[in-house]
C-alpha positions as CSV (number, residue, x, y, z in Angstrom):
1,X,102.2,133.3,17.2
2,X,105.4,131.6,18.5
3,X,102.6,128.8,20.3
4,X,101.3,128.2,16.8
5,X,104.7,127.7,14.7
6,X,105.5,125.3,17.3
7,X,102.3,123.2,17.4
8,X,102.8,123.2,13.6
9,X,105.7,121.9,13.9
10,X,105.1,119.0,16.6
11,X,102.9,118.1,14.4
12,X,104.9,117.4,11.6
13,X,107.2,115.5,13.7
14,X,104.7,113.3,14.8
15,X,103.2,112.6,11.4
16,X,106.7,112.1,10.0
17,X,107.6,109.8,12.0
18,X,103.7,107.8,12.3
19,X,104.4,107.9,8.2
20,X,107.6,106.5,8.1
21,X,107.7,103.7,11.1
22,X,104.0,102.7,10.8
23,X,103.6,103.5,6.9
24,X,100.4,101.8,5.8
25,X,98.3,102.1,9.0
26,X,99.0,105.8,9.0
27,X,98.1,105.8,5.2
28,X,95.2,104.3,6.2
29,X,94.3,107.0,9.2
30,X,94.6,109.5,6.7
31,X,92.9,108.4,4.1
32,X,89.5,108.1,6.4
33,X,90.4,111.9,7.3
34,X,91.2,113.5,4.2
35,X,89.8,111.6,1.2
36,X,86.4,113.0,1.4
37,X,84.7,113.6,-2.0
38,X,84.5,117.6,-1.2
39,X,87.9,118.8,-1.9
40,X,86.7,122.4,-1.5
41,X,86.1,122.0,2.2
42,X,89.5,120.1,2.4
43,X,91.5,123.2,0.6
44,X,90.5,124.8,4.7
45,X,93.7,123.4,6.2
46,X,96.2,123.7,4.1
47,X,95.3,127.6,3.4
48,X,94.6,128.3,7.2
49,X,97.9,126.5,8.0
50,X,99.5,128.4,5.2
51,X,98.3,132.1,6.3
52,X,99.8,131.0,9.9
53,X,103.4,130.3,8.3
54,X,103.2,133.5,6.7
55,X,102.2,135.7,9.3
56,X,104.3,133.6,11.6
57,X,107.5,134.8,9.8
58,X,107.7,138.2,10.3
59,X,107.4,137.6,14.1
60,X,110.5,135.2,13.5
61,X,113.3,136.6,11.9
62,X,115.6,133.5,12.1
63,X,113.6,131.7,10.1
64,X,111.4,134.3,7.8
65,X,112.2,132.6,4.6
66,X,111.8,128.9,5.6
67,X,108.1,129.4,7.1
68,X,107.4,132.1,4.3
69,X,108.1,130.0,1.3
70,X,106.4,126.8,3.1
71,X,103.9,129.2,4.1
72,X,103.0,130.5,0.8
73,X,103.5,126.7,-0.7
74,X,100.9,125.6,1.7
75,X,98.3,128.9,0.5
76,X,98.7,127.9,-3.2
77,X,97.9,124.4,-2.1
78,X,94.7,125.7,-0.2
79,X,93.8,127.5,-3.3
80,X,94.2,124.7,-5.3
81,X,92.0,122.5,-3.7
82,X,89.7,125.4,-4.0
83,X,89.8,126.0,-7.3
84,X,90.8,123.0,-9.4
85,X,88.2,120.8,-10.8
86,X,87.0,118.3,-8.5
87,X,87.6,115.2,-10.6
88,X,91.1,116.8,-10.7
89,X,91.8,116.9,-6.8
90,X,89.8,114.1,-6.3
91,X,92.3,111.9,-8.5
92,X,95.2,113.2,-6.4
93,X,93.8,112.7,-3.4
94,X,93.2,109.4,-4.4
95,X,96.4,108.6,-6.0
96,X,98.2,109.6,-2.8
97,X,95.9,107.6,-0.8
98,X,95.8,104.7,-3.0
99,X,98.2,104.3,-5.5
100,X,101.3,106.1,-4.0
101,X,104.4,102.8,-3.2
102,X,104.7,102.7,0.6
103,X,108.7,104.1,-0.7
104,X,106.8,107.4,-1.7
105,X,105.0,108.0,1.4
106,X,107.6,107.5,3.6
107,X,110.1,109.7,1.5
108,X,107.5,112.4,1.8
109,X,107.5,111.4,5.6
110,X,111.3,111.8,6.1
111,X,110.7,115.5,4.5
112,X,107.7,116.0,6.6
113,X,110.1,115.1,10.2
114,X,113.5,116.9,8.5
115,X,111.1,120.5,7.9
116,X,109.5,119.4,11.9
117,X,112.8,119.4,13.6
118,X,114.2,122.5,11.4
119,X,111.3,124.3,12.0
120,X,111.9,123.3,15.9
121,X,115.2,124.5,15.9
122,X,114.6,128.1,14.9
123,X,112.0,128.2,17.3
124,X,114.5,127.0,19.8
């Protein structure tokens, strides 16, 4: 489980950083990867990813809360996608993707690299 907490979070180093350096080409990258007009299918990642934070905490103490609340952040998100309306998520998805200032998405990429490197140092 320890493997999977820390591939999680290598991963939101890396797309941290991609979105804040290289803003609009990883906005771009993204966009061909997750705007797909089947948001039900999409809801997949952020609920499997979710479930893995949760179970995840209880084998870390040190950092039970941190990956429990993200974990259960990131199921709600899942369900969601699952369950809103499609021309709902859909207009989200493309707001992000679309309409969101290059400021936003590289706010949301200095959270995305500060909970990557906490996340690595309770694994540590």
């Amino acid at each position: 489980m320890k493997i999977a907490l820390y591939i999680i979070a290598i991963l939101w180093v890396i797309s941290g950083t991609f979105l804040i350096i290289y803003t609009e080409s990883t906005r771009k990258f993204l966009k061909k990867v997750f705007l797909t007009a089947n948001t039900k299918l999409l809801s997949l990642l952020p609920f499997v990813v979710g479930l893995v934070l949760v179970v995840g905490a209880f084998f870390n103490r040190g950092m039970f809360w941190l990956a429990f609340i993200i974990g259960l952040l990131a199921v709600f998100k899942g369900v969601y996608f699952l369950m809103a309306p499609q021309q709902q998520a859909k207009a989200l998805l493309e707001w992000w993707f679309m309409s969101a200032s290059p400021r936003t998405i590289r706010f949301f990429g200095l959270i995305t690299f500060f909970i990557g490197v906490t996340f690595l140092s309770y694994l540590g």
